[in-house]
XYZ file of C-alpha atoms in Angstrom:
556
model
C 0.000 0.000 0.000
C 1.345 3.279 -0.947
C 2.601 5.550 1.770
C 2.492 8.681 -0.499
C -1.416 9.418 -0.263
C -1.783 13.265 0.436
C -3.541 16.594 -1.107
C -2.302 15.849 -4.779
C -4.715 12.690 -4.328
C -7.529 14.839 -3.762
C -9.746 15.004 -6.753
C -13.119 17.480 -7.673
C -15.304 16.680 -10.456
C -17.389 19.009 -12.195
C -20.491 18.343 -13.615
C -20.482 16.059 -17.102
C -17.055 14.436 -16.009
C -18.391 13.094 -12.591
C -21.580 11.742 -14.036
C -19.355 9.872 -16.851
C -16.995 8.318 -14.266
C -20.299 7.212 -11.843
C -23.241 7.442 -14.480
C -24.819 3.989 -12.450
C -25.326 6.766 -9.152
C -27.191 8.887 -11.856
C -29.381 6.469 -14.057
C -28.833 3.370 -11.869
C -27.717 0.669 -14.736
C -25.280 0.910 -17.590
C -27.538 -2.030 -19.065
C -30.557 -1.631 -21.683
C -32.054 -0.463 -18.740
C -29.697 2.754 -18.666
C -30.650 3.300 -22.275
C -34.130 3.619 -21.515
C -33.333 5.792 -18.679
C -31.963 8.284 -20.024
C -34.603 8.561 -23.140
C -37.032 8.675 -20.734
C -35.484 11.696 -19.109
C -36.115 13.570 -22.174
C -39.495 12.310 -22.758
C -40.577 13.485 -18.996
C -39.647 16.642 -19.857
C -42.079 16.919 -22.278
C -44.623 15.662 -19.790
C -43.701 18.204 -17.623
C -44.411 20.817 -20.230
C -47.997 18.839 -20.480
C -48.709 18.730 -16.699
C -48.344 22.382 -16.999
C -50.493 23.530 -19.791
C -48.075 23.531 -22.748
C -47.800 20.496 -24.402
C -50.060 18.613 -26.510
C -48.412 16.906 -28.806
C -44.279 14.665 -28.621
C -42.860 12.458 -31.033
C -40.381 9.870 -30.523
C -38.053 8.342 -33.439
C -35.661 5.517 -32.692
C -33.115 5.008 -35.797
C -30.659 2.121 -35.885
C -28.450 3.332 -33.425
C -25.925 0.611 -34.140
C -25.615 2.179 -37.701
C -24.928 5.440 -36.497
C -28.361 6.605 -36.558
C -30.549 8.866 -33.810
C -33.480 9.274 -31.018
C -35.710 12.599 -31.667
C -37.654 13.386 -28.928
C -39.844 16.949 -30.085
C -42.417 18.327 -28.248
C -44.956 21.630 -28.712
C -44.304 22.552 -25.192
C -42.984 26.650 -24.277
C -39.491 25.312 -25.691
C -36.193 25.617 -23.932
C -35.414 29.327 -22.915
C -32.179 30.173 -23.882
C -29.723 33.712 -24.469
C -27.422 34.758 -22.033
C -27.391 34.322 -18.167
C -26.213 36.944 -15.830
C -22.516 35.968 -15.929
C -22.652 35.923 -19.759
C -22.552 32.387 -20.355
C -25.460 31.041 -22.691
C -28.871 29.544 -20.596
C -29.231 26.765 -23.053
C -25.767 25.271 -22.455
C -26.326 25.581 -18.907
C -29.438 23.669 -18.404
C -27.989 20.643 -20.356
C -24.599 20.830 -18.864
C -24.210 22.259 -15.575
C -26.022 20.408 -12.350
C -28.364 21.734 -10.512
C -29.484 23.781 -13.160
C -33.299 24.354 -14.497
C -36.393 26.060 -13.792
C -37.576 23.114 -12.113
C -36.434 24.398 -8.231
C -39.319 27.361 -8.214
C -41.704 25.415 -5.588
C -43.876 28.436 -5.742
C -45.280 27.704 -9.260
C -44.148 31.378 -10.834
C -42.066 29.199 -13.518
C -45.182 27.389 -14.732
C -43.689 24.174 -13.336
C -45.741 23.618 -10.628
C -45.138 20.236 -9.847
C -41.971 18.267 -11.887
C -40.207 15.530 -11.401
C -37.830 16.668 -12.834
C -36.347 18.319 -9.373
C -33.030 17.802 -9.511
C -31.426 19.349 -12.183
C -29.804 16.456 -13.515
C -32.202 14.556 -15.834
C -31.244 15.761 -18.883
C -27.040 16.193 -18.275
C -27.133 12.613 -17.747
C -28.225 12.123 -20.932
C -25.833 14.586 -22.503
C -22.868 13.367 -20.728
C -23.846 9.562 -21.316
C -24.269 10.473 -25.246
C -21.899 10.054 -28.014
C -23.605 13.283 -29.706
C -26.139 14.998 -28.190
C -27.987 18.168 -29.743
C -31.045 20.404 -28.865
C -33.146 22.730 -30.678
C -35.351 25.503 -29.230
C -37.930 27.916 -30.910
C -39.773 30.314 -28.796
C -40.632 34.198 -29.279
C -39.546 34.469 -33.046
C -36.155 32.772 -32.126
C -33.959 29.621 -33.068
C -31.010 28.549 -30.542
C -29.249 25.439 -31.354
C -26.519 23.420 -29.179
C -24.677 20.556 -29.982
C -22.088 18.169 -28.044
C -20.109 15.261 -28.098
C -20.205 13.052 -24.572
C -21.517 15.908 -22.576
C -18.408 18.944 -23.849
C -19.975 21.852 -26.435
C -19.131 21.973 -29.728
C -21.420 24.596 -31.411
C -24.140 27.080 -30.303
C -25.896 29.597 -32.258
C -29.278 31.361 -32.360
C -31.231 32.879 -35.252
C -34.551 34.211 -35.503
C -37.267 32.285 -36.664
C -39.822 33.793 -39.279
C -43.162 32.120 -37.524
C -44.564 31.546 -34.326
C -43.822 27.999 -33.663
C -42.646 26.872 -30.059
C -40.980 23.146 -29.045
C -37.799 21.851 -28.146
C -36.391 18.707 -30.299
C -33.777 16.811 -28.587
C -31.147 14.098 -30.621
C -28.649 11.904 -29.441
C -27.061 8.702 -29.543
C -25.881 6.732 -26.499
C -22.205 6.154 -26.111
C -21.103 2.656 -26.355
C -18.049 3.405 -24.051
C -20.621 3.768 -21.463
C -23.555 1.080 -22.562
C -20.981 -1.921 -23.235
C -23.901 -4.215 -23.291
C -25.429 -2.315 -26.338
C -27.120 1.253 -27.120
C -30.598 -0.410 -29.193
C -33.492 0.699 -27.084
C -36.009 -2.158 -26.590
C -38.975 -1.549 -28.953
C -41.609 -3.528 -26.164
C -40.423 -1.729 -22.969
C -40.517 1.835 -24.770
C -43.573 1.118 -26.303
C -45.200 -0.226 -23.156
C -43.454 2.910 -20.804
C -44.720 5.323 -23.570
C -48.526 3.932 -23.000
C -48.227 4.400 -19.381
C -47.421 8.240 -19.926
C -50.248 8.453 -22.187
C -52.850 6.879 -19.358
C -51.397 9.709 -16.944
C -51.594 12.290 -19.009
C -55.214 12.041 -20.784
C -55.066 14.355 -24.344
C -51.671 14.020 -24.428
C -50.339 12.463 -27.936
C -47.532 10.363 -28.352
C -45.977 9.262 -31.831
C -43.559 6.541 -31.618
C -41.769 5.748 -34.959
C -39.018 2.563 -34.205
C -36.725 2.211 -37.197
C -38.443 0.701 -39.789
C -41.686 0.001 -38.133
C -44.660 2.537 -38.989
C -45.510 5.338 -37.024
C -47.801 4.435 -33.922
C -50.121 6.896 -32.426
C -50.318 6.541 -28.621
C -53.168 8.193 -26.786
C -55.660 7.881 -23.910
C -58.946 9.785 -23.309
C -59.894 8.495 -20.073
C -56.705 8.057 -18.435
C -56.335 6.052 -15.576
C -59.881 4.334 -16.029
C -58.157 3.383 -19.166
C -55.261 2.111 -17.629
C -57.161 0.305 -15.073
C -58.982 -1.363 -17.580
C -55.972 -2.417 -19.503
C -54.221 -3.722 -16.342
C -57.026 -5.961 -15.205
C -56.544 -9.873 -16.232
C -58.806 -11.539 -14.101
C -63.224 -11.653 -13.745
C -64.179 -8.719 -12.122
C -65.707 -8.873 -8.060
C -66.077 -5.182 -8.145
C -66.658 -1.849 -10.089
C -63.659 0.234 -10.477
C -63.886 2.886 -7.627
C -62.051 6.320 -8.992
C -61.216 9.681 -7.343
C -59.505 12.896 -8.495
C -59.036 15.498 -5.794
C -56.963 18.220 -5.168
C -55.744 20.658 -2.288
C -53.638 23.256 -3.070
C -50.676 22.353 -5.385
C -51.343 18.758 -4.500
C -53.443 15.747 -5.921
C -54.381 12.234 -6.455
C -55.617 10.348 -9.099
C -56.814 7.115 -8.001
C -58.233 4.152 -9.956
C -59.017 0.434 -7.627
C -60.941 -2.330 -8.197
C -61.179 -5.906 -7.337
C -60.532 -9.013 -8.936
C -61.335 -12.959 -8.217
C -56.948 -13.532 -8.388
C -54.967 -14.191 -5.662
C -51.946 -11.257 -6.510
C -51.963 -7.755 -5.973
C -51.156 -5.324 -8.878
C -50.627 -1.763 -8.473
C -48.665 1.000 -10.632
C -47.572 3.945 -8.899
C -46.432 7.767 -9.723
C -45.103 10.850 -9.086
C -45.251 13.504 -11.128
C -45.884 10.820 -13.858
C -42.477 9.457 -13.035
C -42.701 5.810 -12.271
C -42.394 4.082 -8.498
C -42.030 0.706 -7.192
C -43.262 1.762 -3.229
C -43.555 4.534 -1.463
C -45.239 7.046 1.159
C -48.299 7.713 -1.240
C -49.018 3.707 -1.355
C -48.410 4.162 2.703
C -51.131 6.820 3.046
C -53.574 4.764 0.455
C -53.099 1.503 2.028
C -54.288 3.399 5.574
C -57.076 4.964 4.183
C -58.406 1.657 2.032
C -57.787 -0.322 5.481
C -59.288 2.074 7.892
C -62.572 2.350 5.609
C -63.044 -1.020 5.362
C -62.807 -1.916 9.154
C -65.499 1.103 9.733
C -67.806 -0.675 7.132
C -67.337 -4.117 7.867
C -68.088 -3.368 11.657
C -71.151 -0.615 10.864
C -72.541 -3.322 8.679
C -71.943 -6.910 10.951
C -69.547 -8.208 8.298
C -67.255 -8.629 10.974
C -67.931 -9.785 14.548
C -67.191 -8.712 17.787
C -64.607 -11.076 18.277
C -63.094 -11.236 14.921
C -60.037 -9.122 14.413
C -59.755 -6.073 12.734
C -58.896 -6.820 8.805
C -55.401 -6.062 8.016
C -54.023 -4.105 4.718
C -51.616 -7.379 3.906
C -55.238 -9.432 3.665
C -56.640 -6.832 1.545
C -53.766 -7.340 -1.392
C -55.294 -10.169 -2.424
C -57.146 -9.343 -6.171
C -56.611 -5.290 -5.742
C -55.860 -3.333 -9.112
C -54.494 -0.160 -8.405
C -53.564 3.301 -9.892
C -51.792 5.752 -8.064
C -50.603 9.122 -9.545
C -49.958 11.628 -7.015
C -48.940 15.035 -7.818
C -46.604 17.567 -5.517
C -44.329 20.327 -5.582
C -40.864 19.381 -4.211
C -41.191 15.472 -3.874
C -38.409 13.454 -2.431
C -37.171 10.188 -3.733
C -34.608 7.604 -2.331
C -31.998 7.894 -5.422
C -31.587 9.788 -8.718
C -33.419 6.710 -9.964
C -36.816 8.044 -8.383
C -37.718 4.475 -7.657
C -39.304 5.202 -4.388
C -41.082 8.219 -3.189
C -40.374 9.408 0.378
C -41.717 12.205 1.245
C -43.226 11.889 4.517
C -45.978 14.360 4.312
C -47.456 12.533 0.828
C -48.907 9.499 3.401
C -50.798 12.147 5.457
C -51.981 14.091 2.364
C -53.153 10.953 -0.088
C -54.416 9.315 3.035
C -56.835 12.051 4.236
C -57.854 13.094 0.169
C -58.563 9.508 -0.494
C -60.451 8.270 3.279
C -63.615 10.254 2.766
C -64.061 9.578 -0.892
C -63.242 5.294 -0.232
C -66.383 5.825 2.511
C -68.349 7.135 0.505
C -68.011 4.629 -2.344
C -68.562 1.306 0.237
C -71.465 2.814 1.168
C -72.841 3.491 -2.337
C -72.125 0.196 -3.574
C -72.620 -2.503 -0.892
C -72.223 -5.593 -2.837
C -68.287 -4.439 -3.706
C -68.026 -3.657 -0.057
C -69.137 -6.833 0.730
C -67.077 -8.777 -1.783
C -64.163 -7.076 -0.717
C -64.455 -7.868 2.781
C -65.369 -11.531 2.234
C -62.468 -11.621 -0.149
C -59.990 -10.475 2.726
C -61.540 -12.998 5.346
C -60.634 -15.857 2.801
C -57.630 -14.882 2.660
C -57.238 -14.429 6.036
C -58.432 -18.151 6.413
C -55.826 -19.338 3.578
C -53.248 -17.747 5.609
C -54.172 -19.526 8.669
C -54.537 -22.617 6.914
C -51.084 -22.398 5.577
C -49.206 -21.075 9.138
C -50.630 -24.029 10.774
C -49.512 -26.406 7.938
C -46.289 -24.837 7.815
C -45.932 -25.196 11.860
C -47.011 -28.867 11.282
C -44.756 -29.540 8.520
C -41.448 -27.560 10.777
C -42.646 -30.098 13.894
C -42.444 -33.282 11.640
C -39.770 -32.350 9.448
C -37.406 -35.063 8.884
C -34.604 -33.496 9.850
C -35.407 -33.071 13.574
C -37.087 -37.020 13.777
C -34.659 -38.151 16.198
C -36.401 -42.031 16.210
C -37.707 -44.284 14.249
C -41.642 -45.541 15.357
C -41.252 -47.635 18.347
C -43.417 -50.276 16.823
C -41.436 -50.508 13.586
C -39.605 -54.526 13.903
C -36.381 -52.959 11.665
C -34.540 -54.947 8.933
C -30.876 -55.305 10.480
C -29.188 -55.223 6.732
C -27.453 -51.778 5.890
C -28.262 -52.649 2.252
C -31.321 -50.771 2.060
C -32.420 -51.340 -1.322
C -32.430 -55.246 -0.737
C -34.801 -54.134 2.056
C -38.634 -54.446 2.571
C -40.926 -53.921 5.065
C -44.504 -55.283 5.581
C -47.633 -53.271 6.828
C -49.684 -55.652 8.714
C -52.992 -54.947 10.015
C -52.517 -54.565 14.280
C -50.760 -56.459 16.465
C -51.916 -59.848 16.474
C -51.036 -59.972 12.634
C -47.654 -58.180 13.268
C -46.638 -60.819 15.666
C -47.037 -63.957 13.374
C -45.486 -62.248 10.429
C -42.423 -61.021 12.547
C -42.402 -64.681 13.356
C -42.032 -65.949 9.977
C -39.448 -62.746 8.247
C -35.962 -62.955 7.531
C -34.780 -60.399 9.963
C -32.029 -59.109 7.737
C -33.364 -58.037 5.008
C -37.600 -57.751 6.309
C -39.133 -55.717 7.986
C -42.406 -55.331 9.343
C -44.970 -52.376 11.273
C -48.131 -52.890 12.340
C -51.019 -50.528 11.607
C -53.477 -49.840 14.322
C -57.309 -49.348 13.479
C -57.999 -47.695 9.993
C -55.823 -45.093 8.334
C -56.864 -41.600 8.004
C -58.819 -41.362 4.382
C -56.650 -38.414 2.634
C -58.583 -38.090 -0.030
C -60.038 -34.905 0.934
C -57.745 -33.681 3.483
C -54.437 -31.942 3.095
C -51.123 -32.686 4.392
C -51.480 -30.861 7.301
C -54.119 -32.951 8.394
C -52.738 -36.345 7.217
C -49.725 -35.211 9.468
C -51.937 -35.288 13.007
C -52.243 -39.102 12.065
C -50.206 -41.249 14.095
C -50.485 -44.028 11.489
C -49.458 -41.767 8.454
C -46.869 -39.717 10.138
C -45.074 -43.222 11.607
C -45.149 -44.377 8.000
C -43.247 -41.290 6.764
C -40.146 -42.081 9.176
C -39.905 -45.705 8.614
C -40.376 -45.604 4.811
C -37.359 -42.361 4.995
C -40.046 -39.910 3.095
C -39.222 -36.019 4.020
C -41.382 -33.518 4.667
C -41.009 -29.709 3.385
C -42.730 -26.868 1.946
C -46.111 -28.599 2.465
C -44.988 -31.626 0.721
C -44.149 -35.028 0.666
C -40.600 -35.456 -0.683
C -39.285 -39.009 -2.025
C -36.032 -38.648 -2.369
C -34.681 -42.365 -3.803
C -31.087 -42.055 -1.713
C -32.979 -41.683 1.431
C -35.671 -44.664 1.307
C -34.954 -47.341 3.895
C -37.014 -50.127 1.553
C -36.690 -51.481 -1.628
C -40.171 -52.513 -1.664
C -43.143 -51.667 0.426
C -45.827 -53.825 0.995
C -49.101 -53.606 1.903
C -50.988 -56.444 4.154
C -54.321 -56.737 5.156
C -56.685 -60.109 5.771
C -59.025 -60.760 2.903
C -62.385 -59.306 4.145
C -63.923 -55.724 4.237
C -61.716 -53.982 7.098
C -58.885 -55.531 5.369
C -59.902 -54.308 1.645
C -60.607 -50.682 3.423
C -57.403 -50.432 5.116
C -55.371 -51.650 1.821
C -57.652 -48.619 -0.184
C -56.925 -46.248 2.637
C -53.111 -46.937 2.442
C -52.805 -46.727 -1.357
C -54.425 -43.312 -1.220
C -52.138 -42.010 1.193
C -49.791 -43.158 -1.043
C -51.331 -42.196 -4.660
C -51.825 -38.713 -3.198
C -49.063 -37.589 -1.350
C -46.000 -40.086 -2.551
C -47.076 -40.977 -6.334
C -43.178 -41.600 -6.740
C -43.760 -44.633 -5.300
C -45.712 -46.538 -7.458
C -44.698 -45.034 -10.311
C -41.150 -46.031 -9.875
C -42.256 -49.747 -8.624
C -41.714 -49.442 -4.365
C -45.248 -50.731 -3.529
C -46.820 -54.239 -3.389
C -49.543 -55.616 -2.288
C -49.054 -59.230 -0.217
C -51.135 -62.422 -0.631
C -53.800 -62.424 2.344
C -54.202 -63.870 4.873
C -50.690 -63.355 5.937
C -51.398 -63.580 10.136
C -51.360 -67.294 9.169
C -47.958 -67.750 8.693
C -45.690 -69.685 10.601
C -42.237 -69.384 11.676
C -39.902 -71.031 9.246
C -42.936 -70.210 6.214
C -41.317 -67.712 3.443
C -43.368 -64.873 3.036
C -44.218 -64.465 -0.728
C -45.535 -61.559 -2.119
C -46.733 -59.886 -5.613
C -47.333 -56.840 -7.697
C -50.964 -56.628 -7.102
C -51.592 -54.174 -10.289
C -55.545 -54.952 -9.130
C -55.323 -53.091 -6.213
C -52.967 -50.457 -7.123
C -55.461 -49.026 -10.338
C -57.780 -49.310 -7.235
């Protein structure tokens, strides 16, 4: 290790240079991802320019990048102001290289942007720097301005005036493949499908996507969200879709929810149309949905006294949902935006969205009530399945310290040369234990009738003392719910299946195979189980025991 570290060490980056040393702290992935990323960065501006009155209309144009070729996002929006700033430098060259740069930061609204998420300057640089080429054009108030770089350092700037009234901003680059090593080609599906989402949150806004060679495609949603909603939902319907649209100030939610007969929650979420995997606006919906639904299901006896309170994790279950929340100065965790954390969006969506949820339940009580009877199944199925799972962690073979105390063991340590009888009580266990070959036979008596599986689940089967001393002598395992055979582990080449040749014996030899059909099919299908000639009690010591393949009683 070198001893020389000191102040000539120290390094500063500025601006375009630090994001093209770190660009995965800026736009998370230098995968296709990344590429996507940072188109997207330009396309949100547009969206911004929508979401505040001044944009009706962006086109997107994806040319064979590999071949040289462009993206061209335009848009009809205000277009990017540019001429010279107060220290003389030019405002255009600015906002795409220098951080922390924009009109964005005004949380009072006088810029027009009153909410953005574009907040922190750095959107658009990171594309810049992260491009090969990169070049934006401006028209507003009778002028032209035009920049252009190459990985995020100017090359040319000039402005002209322009001889009509026309207003956009058109924005080309190409991604640099000393950054994207995996590849610069945007993925048509994921732009296509990202660019629909926009178009859902931002209702009369028109998109035109035109993908190399593939016509132009005209993107557009009326309704919005309802739209969305619509599109989203894959399963038959239990309820109506319940939607809301309220504001308060310089803040709002648009909210879409409905219920489906699926077993999976789905839910997309924004801010500022900017996408999010979690955050504190799901936080304050998931208290308000939860809260309403107690009050109902308790105003209305759906719930009794004793019964607990209905939690939000057992209202997932078949919920659609639509989030896009709007705010001046949100805070995310990351440049990525993945996750919204401002802590006073949980108090505002909750207390916009409470009274409107009320008032829906009680307008529509048969989605009220399918909700809440949706939530108490799955508050059953969850029950079900802890009590399963704490039956499967008790009987897990792992922690089996013995094998069944009435099991009469084979002695031989060649398992597979093996086989063990199951007899039909005592009095038939102690003849045949008479007559075995103790080295290689083994035999274990079954007491009274076996449990009939057939419509009972593991869980169950497990509280048998018949079935669960079968699992340990036959060296069956038990996880996840399930009934493992695992060939290494059996202590018997062949298992076989006694009983005397009248009706308790017939029952007890169906009962067995059942267990066995249902939970260890392995089994039979790899040839383990037999069934033995009856009456076998009648046996005497020095008689061999004969068996066969009783295929009879096994289709059975």
């Amino acid at each position: 290790m070198s001893d020389n570290y000191g102040v000539k060490d120290i390094r500063t980056l500025e601006g375009i240079e630090a994001i093209r040393l770190r660009p995965g702290m800026y736009i998370g992935s230098v995968g296709p991802e990344g590429v996507r990323h940072i188109t997207l960065e330009i396309i949100s501006n547009a969206v911004d320019e929508y979401l505040n009155g001044h944009c009706t209309e962006c086109s997107v144009e994806v040319g064979d990048l590999e071949k040289g070729e462009f993206i061209v996002i335009t848009d009809n929006g205000r277009g990017v102001p540019f001429g010279k700033a107060e220290d003389g430098s030019e405002t255009l060259v600015n906002i795409y290289t220098k951080l922390h740069t924009g009109a964005k930061f005004d949380s009072d609204g006088k810029t027009g942007y009153n909410t953005s998420g574009g907040m922190n300057g750095v959107g658009a640089k990171a594309t810049n720097a992260l491009s090969e080429c990169f070049s934006v054009s401006s028209v507003r108030d009778g002028k032209h301005a035009m920049a252009s770089f190459a990985k995020g350092e100017l090359v040319k700037y000039k402005e002209e005036p322009w001889k009509n009234n026309d207003h956009g901003t058109s924005v080309q680059f190409r991604p640099d493949k000393e950054i994207f090593k995996e590849g610069i080609q945007l993925e048509y599906d994921a732009l296509k499908k990202q660019l629909q989402e926009l178009a859902y949150l931002s209702p009369g806004l028109t998109f035109k996507l035109t993908f190399q060679d593939k016509p132009t495609e005209t993107i557009y949603s009326e309704r919005g969200i309802l739209d969305y909603i619509e599109n989203l939902n894959k399963s038959d319907r239990l309820t109506s879709i319940f939607y809301t649209e309220t504001k308060e100030d310089r803040v709002g939610v648009k909210l879409a929810m409905m219920y489906n007969d699926s077993y999976s929650d789905t839910y997309k979420l924004y801010t500022n149309s900017i996408p999010n995997t979690s955050g504190t606006h799901l936080t304050g919906f998931r208290t308000a949905l939860t809260s309403a639904i107690n009050a109902y299901a308790r105003d209305n006896k759906l719930l009794k006294e004793k019964d607990a309170n209905i939690t939000g994790d057992e209202l997932k279950e078949g919920l659609v949902l639509v989030l896009s929340f709007i705010m001046p100065d949100p805070v995310f965790s990351g440049q990525t935006k993945e996750v919204l954390s401002s802590g006073e969006a949980r108090g505002v969506v909750q207390r916009l969205v409470s009274k409107e949820i009320k008032v829906w339940l009680d307008s529509n009580p048969k989605d009220a009530k399918a909700i809440v009877d949706k939530a108490l199944l799955a508050r059953a199925a969850r029950e079900k399945a802890k009590k399963a799972k704490e039956t499967v962690r008790k009987t897990d073979t792992k922690k089996r310290a013995v094998l069944p105390g009435t099991l009469a063991d084979a002695s031989s340590k060649n398992r597979k040369e093996c086989e063990v009888f199951i007899v039909e009580g005592k009095s038939a266990a102690g003849s045949t234990k008479e007559a075995r070959n103790r080295l290689t036979q083994a035999v274990f008596p079954v007491r009274g009738k076996i449990l009939n599986v057939l419509k009972a689940d593991l869980h169950k089967a497990l509280q048998n003392a018949e079935i669960n001393g079968m699992i340990d002598a036959f060296g069956l395992e038990v996880k996840d719910n399930k009934v493992i055979v695992d060939e290494s582990k059996l202590r018997y080449g062949k298992i076989v299946i006694t009983a005397d040749a009248d009706v308790d014996g017939s029952h007890i030899r169906a009962l067995f195979l059942t267990f066995i059909w249902k939970f260890a099919p392995e089994l039979i299908e790899k040839g383990y189980i037999y069934a033995a000639v009856p009456p076998l009690y009648k046996i005497t010591m020095g008689t061999k025991i004969q068996y066969l393949k009783d295929d009879a009683a096994l289709e059975t």
